Coordinates of C-alpha atoms and ligand atoms in Angstrom, one line a residue:
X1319 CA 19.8 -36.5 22.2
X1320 CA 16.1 -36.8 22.7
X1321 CA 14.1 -34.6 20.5
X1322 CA 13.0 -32.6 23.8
X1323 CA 16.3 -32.1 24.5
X1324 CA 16.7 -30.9 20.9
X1325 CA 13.9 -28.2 21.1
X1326 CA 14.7 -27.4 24.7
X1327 CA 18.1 -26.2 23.1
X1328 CA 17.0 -24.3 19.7
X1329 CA 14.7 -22.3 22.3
X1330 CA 17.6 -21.5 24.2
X1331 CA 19.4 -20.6 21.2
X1332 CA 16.3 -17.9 20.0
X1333 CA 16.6 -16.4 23.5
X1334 CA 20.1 -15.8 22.9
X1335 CA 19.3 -14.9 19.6
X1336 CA 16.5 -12.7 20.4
X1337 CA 18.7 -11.0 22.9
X1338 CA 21.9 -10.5 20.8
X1339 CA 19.7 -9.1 17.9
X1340 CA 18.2 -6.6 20.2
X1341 CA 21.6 -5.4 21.5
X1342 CA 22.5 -4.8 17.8
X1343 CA 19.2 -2.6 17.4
X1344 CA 20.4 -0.2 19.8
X1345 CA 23.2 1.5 17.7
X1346 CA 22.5 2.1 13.3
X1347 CA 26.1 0.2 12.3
X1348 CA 24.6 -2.9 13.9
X1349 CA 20.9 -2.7 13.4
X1350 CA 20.9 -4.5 10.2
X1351 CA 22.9 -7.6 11.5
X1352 CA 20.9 -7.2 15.0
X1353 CA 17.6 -7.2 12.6
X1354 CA 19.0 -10.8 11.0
X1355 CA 19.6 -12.4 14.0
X1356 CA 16.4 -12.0 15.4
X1357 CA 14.6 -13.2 12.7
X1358 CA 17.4 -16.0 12.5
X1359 CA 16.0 -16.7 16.1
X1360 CA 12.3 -16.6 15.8
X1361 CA 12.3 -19.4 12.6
X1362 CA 14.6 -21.0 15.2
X1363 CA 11.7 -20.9 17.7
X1364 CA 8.6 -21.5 15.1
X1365 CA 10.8 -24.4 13.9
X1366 CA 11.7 -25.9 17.1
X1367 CA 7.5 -25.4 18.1
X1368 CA 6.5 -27.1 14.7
X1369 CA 8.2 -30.3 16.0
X1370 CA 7.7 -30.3 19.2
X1371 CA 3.9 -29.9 19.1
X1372 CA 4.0 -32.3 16.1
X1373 CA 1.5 -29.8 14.6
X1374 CA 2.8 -29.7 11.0
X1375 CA 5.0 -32.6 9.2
X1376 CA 8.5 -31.4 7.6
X1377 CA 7.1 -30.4 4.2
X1378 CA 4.1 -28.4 5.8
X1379 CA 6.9 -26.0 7.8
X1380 CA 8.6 -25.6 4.6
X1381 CA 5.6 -24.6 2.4
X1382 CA 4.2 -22.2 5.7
X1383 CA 8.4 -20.6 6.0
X1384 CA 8.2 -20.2 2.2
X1385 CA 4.7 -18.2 2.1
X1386 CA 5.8 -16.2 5.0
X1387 CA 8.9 -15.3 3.3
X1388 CA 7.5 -14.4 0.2
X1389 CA 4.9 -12.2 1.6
X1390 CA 7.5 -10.6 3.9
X1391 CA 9.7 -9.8 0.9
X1392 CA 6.9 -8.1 -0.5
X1393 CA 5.8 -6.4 2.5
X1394 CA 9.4 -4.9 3.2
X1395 CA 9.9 -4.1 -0.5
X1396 CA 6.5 -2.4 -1.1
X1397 CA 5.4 -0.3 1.9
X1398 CA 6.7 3.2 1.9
X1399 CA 9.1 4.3 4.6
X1400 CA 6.1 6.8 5.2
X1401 CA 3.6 3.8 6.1
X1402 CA 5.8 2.0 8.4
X1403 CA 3.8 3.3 11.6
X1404 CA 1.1 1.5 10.1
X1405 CA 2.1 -1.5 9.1
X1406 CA 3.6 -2.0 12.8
X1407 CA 0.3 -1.1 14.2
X1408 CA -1.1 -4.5 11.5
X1409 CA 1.4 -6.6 12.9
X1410 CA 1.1 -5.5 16.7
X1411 CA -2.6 -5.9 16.1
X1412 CA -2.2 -9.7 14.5
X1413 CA 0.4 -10.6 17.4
X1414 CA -2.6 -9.7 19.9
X1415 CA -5.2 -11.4 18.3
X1416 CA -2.8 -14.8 18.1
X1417 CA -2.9 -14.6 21.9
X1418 CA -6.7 -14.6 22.1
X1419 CA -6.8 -17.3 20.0
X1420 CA -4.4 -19.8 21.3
X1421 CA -5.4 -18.6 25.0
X1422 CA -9.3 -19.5 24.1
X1423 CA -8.4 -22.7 22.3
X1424 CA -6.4 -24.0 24.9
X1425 CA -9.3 -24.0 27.5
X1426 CA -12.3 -23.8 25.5
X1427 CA -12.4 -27.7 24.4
X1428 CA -11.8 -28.5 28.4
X1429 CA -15.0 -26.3 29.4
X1430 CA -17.1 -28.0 26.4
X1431 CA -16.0 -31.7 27.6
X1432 CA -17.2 -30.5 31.2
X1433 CA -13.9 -29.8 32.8
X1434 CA -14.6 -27.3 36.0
X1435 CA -11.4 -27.6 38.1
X1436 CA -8.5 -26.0 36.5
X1437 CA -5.3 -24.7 38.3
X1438 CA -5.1 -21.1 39.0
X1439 CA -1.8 -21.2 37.4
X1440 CA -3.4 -22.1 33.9
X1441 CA -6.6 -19.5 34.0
X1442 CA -4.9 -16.1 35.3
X1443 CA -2.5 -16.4 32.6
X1444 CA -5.9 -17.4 30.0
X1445 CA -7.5 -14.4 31.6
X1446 CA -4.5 -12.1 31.4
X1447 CA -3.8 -13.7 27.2
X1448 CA -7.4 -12.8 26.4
X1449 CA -7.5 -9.4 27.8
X1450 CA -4.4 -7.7 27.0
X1451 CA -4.6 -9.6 23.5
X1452 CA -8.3 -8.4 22.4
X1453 CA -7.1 -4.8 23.8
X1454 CA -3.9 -5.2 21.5
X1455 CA -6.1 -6.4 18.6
X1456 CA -8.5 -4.0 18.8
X1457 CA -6.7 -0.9 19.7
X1458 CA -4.1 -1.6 17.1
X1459 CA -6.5 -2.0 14.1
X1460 CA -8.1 1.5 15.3
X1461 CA -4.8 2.5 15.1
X1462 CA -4.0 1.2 11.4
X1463 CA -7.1 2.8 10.6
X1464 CA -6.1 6.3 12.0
X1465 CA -3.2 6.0 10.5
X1466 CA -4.3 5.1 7.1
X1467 CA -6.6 7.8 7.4
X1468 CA -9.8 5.2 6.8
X1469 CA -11.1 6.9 9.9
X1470 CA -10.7 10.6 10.8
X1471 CA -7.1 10.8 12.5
X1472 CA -8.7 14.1 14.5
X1473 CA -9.4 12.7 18.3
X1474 CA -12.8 11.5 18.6
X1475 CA -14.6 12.1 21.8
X1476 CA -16.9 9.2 23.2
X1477 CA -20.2 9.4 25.0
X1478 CA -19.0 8.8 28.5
X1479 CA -15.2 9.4 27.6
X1480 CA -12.7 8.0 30.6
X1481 CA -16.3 7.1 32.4
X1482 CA -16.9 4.2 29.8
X1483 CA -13.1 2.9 29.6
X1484 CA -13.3 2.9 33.7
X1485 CA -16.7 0.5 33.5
X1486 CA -15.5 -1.8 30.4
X1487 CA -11.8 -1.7 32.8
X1488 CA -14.2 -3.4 35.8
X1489 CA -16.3 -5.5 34.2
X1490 CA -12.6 -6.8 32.6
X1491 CA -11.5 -7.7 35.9
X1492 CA -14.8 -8.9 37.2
X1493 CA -15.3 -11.2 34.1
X1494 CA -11.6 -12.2 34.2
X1495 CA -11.8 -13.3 38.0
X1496 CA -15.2 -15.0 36.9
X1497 CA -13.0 -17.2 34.4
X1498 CA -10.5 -17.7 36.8
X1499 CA -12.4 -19.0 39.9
X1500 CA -14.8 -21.0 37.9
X1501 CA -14.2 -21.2 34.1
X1502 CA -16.9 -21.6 31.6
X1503 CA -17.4 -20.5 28.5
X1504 CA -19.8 -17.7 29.1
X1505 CA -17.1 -15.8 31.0
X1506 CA -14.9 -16.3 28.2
X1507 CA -16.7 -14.5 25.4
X1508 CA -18.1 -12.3 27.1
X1509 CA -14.2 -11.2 28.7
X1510 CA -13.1 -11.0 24.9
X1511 CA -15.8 -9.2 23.9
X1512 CA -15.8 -6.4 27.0
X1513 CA -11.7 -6.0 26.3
X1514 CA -11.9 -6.0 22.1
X1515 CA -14.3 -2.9 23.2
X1516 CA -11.7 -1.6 25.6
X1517 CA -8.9 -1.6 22.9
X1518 CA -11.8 0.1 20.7
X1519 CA -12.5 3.0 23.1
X1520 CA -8.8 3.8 24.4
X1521 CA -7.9 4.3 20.9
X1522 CA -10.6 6.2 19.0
X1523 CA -10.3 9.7 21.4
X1524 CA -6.8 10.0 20.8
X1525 CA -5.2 12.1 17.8
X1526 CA -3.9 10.6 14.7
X1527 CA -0.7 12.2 15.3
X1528 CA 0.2 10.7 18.5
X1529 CA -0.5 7.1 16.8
X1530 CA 3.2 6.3 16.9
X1531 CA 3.0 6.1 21.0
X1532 CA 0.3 4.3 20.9
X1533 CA 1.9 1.8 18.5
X1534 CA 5.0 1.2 20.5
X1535 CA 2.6 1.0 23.7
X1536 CA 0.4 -1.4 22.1
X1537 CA 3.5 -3.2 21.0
X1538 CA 4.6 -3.9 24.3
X1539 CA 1.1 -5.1 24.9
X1540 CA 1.4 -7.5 22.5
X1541 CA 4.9 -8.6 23.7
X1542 CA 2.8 -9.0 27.4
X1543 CA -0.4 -11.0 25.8
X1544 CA 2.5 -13.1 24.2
X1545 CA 4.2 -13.5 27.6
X1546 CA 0.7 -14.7 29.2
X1547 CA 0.1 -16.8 26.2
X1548 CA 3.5 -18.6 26.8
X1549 CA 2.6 -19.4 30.1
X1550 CA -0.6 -20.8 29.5
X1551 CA 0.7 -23.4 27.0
X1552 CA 4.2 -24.0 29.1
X1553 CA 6.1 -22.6 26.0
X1554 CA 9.4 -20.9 27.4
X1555 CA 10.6 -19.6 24.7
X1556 CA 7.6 -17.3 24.1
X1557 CA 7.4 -16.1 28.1
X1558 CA 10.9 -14.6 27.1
X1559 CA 10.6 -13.2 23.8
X1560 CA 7.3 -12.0 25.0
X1561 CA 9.2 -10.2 27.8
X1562 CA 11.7 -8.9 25.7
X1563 CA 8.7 -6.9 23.3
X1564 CA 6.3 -5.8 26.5
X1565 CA 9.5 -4.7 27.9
X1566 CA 11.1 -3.0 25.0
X1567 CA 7.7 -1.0 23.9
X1568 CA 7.4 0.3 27.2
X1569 CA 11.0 1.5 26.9
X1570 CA 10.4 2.9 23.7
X1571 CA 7.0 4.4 24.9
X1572 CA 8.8 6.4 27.4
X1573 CA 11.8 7.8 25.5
X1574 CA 9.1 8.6 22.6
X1575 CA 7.0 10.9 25.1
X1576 CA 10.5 12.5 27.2
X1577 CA 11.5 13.3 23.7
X1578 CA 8.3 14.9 23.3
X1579 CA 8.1 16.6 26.9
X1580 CA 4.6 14.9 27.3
X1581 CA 3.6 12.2 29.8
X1582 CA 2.0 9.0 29.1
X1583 CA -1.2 10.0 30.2
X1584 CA -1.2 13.4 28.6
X1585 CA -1.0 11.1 25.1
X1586 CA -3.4 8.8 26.0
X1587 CA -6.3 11.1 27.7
X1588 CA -4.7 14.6 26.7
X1589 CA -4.5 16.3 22.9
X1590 CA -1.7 18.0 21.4
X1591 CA -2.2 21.6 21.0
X1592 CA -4.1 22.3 24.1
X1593 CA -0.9 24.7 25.5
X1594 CA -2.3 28.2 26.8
X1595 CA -2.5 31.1 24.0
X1596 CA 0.3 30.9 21.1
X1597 CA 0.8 34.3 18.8
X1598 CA -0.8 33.4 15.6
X1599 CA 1.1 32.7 12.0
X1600 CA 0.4 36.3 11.1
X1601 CA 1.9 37.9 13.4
X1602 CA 5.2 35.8 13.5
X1603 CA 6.0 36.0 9.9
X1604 CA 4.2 39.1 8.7
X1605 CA 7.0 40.7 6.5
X1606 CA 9.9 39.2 8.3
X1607 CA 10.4 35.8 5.9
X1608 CA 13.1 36.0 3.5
X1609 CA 13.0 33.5 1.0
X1610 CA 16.2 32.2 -1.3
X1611 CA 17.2 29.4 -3.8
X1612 CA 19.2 26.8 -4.8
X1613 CA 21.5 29.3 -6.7
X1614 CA 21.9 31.3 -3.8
X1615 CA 22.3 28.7 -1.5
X1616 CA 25.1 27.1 -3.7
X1617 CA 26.6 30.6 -3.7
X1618 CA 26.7 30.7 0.0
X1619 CA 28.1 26.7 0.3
X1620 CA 31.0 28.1 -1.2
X1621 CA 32.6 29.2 1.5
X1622 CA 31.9 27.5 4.2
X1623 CA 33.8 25.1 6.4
X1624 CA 30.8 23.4 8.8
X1625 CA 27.4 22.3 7.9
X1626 CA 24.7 20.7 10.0
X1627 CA 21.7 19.2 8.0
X1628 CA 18.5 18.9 9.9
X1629 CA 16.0 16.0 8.4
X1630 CA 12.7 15.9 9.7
X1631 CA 9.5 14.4 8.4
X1632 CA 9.6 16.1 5.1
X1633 CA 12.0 14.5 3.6
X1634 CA 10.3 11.4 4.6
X1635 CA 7.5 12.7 2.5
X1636 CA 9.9 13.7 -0.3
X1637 CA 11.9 10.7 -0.2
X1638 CA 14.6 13.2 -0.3
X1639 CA 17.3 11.0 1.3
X1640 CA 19.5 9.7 -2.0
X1641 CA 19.6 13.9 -2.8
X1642 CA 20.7 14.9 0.4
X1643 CA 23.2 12.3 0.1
X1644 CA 24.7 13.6 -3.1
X1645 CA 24.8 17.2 -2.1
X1646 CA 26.5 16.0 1.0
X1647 CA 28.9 13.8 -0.4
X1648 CA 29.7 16.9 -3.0
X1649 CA 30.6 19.1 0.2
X1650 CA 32.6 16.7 1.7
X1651 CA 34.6 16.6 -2.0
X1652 CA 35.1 20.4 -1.5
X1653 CA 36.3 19.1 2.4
X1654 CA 33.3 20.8 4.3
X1655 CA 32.7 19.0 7.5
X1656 CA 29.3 18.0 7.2
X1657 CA 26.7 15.9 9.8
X1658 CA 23.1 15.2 10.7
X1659 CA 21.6 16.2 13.6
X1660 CA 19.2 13.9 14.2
X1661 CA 16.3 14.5 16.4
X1662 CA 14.8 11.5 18.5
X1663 CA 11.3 12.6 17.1
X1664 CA 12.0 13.7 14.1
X1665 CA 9.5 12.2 11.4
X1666 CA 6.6 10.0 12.6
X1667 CA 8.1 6.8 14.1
X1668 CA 11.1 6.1 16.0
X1669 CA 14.2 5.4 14.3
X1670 CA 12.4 7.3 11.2
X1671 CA 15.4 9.3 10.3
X1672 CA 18.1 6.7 10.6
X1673 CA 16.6 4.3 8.7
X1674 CA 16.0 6.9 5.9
X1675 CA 19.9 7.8 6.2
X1676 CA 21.0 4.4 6.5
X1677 CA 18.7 3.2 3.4
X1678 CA 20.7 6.0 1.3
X1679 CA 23.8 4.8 2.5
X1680 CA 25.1 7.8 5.0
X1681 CA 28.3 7.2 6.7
X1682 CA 27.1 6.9 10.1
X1683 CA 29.8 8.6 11.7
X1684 CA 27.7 11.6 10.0
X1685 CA 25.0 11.0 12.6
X1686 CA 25.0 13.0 15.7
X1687 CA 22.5 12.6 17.6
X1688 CA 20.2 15.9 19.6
X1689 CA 22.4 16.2 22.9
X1690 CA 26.0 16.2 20.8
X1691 CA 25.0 18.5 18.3
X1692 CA 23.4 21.1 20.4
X1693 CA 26.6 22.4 22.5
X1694 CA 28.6 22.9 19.2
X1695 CA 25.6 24.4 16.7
X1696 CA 27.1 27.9 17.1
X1697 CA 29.8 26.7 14.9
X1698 CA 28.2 25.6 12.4
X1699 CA 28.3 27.8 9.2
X1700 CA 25.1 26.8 8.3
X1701 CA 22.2 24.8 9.2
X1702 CA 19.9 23.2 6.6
X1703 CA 17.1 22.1 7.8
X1704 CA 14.7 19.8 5.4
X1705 CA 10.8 19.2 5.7
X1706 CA 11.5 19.8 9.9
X1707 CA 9.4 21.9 11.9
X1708 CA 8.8 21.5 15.5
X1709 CA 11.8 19.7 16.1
X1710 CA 13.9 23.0 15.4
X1711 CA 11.2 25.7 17.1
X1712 CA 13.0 27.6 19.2
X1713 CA 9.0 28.4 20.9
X1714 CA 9.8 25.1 22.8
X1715 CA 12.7 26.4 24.5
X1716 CA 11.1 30.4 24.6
X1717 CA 7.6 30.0 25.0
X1718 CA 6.2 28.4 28.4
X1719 CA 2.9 28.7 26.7
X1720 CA 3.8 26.8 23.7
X1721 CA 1.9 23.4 23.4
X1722 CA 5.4 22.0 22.7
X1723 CA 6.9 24.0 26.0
X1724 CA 9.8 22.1 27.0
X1725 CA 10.3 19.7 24.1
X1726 CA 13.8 19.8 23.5
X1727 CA 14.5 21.2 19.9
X1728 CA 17.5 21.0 17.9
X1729 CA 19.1 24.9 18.2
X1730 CA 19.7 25.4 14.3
X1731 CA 18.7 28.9 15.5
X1732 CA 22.6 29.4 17.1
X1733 CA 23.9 28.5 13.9
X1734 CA 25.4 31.6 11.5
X1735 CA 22.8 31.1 8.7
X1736 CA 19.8 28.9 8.5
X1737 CA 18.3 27.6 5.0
X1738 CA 15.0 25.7 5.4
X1739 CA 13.7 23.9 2.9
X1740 CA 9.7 23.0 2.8
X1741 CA 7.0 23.7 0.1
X1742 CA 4.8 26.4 2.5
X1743 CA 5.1 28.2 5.9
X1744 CA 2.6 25.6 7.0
X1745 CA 2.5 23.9 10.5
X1746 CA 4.1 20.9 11.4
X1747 CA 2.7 18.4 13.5
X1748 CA 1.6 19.9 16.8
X1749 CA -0.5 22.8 14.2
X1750 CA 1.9 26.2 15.7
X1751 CA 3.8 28.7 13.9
X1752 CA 7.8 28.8 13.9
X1753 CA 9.8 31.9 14.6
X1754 CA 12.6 30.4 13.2
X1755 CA 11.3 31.0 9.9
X1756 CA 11.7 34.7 10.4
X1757 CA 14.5 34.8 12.4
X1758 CA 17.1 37.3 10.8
X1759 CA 19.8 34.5 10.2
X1760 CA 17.3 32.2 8.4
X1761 CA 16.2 31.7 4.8
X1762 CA 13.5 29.9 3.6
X1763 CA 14.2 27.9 0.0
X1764 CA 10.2 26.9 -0.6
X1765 CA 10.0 24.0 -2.6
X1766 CA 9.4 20.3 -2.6
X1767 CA 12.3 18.9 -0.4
X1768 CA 13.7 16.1 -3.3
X1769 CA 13.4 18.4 -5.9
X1770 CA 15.2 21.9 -4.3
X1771 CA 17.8 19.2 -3.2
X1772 CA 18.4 18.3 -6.9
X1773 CA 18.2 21.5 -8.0
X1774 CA 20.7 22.8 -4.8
X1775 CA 23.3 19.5 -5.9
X1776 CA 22.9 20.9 -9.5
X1777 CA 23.3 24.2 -8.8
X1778 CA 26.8 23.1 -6.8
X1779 CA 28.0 21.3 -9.7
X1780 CA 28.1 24.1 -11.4
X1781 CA 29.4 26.5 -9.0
Ligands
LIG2179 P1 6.9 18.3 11.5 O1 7.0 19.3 12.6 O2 5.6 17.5 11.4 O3 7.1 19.1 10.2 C1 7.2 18.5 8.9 C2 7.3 19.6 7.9 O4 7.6 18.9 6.6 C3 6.0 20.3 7.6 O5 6.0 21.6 8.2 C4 5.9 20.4 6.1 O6 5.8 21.7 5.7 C5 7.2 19.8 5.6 N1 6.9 18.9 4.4 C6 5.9 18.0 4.2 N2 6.1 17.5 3.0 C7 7.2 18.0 2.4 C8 7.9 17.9 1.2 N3 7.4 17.0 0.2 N4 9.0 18.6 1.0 C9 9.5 19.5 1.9 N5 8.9 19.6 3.1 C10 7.7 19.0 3.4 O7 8.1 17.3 11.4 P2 9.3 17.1 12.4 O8 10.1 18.4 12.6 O9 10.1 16.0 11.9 O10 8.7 16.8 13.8 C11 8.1 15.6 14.1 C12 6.8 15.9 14.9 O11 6.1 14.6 14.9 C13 7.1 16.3 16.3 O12 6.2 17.3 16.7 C14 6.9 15.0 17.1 O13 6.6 15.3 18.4 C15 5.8 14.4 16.3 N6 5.8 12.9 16.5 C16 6.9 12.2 16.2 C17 6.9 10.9 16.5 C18 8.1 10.0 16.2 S1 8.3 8.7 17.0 N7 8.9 10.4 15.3 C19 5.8 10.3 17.2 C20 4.7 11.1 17.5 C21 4.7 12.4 17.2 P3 5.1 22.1 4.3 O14 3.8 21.6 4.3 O15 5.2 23.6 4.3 O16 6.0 21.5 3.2

């Protein structure tokens, strides 16, 4: 076999690969393997490139795969579950500015030997690489930046607002036809200067909070730039796995805002919190929260039969998973029925929940996801919810004023008893109060959500 023939089939095999592992992502038992054969695929793919480019001899690929594996070992090991939006945004952000690069190397040295004619074929997809991967780059380091609070995460408004993204979108496409009818280098810089400031401007008016969107959306841009990229240097391997990313972001994109009853656009050019007129924290809890313990709520865990536990960004925070776990698996000893209702939203990036459950090793036939727990939450005995806030506000479902109108909520507000566990009656995310906090069936057990769960399981142990 010829070695073109060789690397014509490893690409094949990533594509399968890459396809495969992505059908494992889509339910938590097979994630894990789904995650390894992906990556089994793409050292497939930067393999099978090495040596069909002849970039790199057979030592150099080793040395690069051992660096890359070191530093990913220490990336996966180090970075809290809580910085994970963040560190996608990085890598989104790298992934777009590899585009730009390989798209301006690949025609630059042509324009600077005096090359003019050059197939339409080769500079839309040069154009198209350069654009959507300065946007990517930019936009996701403004992102990372939000996100790591180096810059204020509150939405910035810009001189000009949509007025200036509208005039840096035209002189895009001018600059980009400019480089595709008659390529020089001028046109080039000055395109991946115009989009870097794009990516700049989209990103800086919009809220820190609504960052995770804009990370999936910018991963599917990346997943696009990589697409374009593939095309311009005839690679097939990366026209499909870029696919496969620009498509699944813009997937993800969309069941991230229907989950939040918001549009695409209302995220990119609205804010959260601009609903009509909300009744204040004062005058929803004003001498109607009643607060308990972990004695008490022991106490009460006695008889039950049914409990529903409701995780939400809090415990995140808390890193309260490996308690919850134990007081869980101590209730299932006393043969209570217990599950998690997870909320598709719930914490700050997608998935957030189920990867903190799986990492503590919860059965995942405990899972239940929004729509299978709702119908049957009036049988639970009791709901506890932990560090969750708007993703159990009944306001959503009450108030058509709400800024979170129309979200749909988990209804731990049906159940017989509610015990909520947070450190304050403070907001959550979208900054309104929560009337299930002094609802008549709900109890508040303030604390820090790791350690009223380790004082709840201790409290059970000795009940
Ligand atoms: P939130 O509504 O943000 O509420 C989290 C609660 O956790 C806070 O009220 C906070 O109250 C509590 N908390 C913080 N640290 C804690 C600790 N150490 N121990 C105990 N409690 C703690 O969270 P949620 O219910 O998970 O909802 C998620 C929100 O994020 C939604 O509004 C959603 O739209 C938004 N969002 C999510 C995503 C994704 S993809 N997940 C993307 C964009 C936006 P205290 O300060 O009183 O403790």
């Amino acid at each position: 076999m010829t070695t073109e023939n060789i690397v014509r089939l490893a690409y094949l095999l990533a594509s399968v690969l890459f396809i495969v592992g992505l059908k494992g992502l889509t339910h938590p038992r097979t994630a894990v393997r789904g995650n390894r054969l992906s990556a089994l695929g793409m050292l497939i793919a930067v393999v099978a490139v090495l040596f069909q480019y002849e970039i790199l001899s057979a030592t150099e690929i080793l040395i690069g795969v051992g660096i890359g594996t070191v530093l990913g070992i220490i990336l996966a090991t180090t970075v809290a579950m809580t910085s994970m939006p963040e560190l996608v945004a990085a890598f989104n952000g790298f992934g777009g500015g590899a585009s730009v690069l390989v798209a301006i190397v690949s025609v630059l040295p042509f324009i600077e030997l005096g090359a003019t004619e050059f197939p339409l074929l080769f500079t839309i997809p040069v154009a198209a690489s350069v654009v959507i991967g300065a946007v990517t780059l930019s936009g996701s380091f403004i992102a990372f930046a939000k996100l790591k609070e180096l810059m204020s995460g509150n939405p910035i408004r810009v001189p000009g607002g949509p007025f200036l993204n509208l005039l840096l979108l035209l002189a895009s496409v001018g600059l980009s036809a400019w480089l595709c009818i008659e390529p020089n280098a001028t046109a080039l810089w000055a395109l991946t200067g115009v989009a870097t400031l794009l990516g700049i401007f989209l990103v800086v008016p919009i809220g820190g909070a609504d960052m995770p969107v804009v990370v999936a959306l910018l991963n599917s841009y990346s997943g696009l730039a990589a697409s374009a990229t593939g095309f311009v240097i005839g690679n097939s391997v990366l026209i499909i796995s870029g696919s496969l990313v620009g498509a699944s972001g813009l997937i993800l994109t969309s069941i991230m805002c229907k989950a939040m009853n918001r549009s695409l656009p209302n995220v990119l050019f609205g804010v959260m919190g601009e609903g009509g007129e909300t009744a204040s924290a004062d005058e929803v809890y004003a001498g109607k929260v009643k607060s308990t313990s972990p004695d008490e709520v022991a106490m009460m865990m006695d008889g039950v039969s049914r409990v529903v536990i409701v995780p939400g960004y809090g415990l995140a925070v808390a890193q309260a998973q490996h308690a919850i776990r134990d007081m869980a698996n101590l209730l299932g000893e006393r043969d209570v029925t217990v599950e998690y209702a997870i909320h598709p939203v719930a914490g700050r990036m997608p998935g957030h929940m189920n990867v903190l459950l799986a990492e503590a090793d919860v059965p995942y036939d405990q899972l239940k996801e929004m729509d299978e727990i709702n119908p049957t939450m009036e049988t639970a005995d009791l709901a506890l919810v932990i560090g969750a806030n708007d993703v159990v506000n009944p306001l959503a479902r009450t108030d058509p004023n709400s800024p979170i109108a129309g979200m749909p909520v988990i209804d731990v507000d049906k159940a017989r008893t509610v015990v909520v566990v947070k450190r304050s009656l403070s907001p959550g995310y979208a900054g309104i109060p929560n009337p299930l906090f002094a609802a008549d069936n709900a109890l508040m057990m303030f604390g820090d959500g790791k350690k009223a769960i380790l004082e709840l399981v201790s409290a059970l142990k000795e009940s």
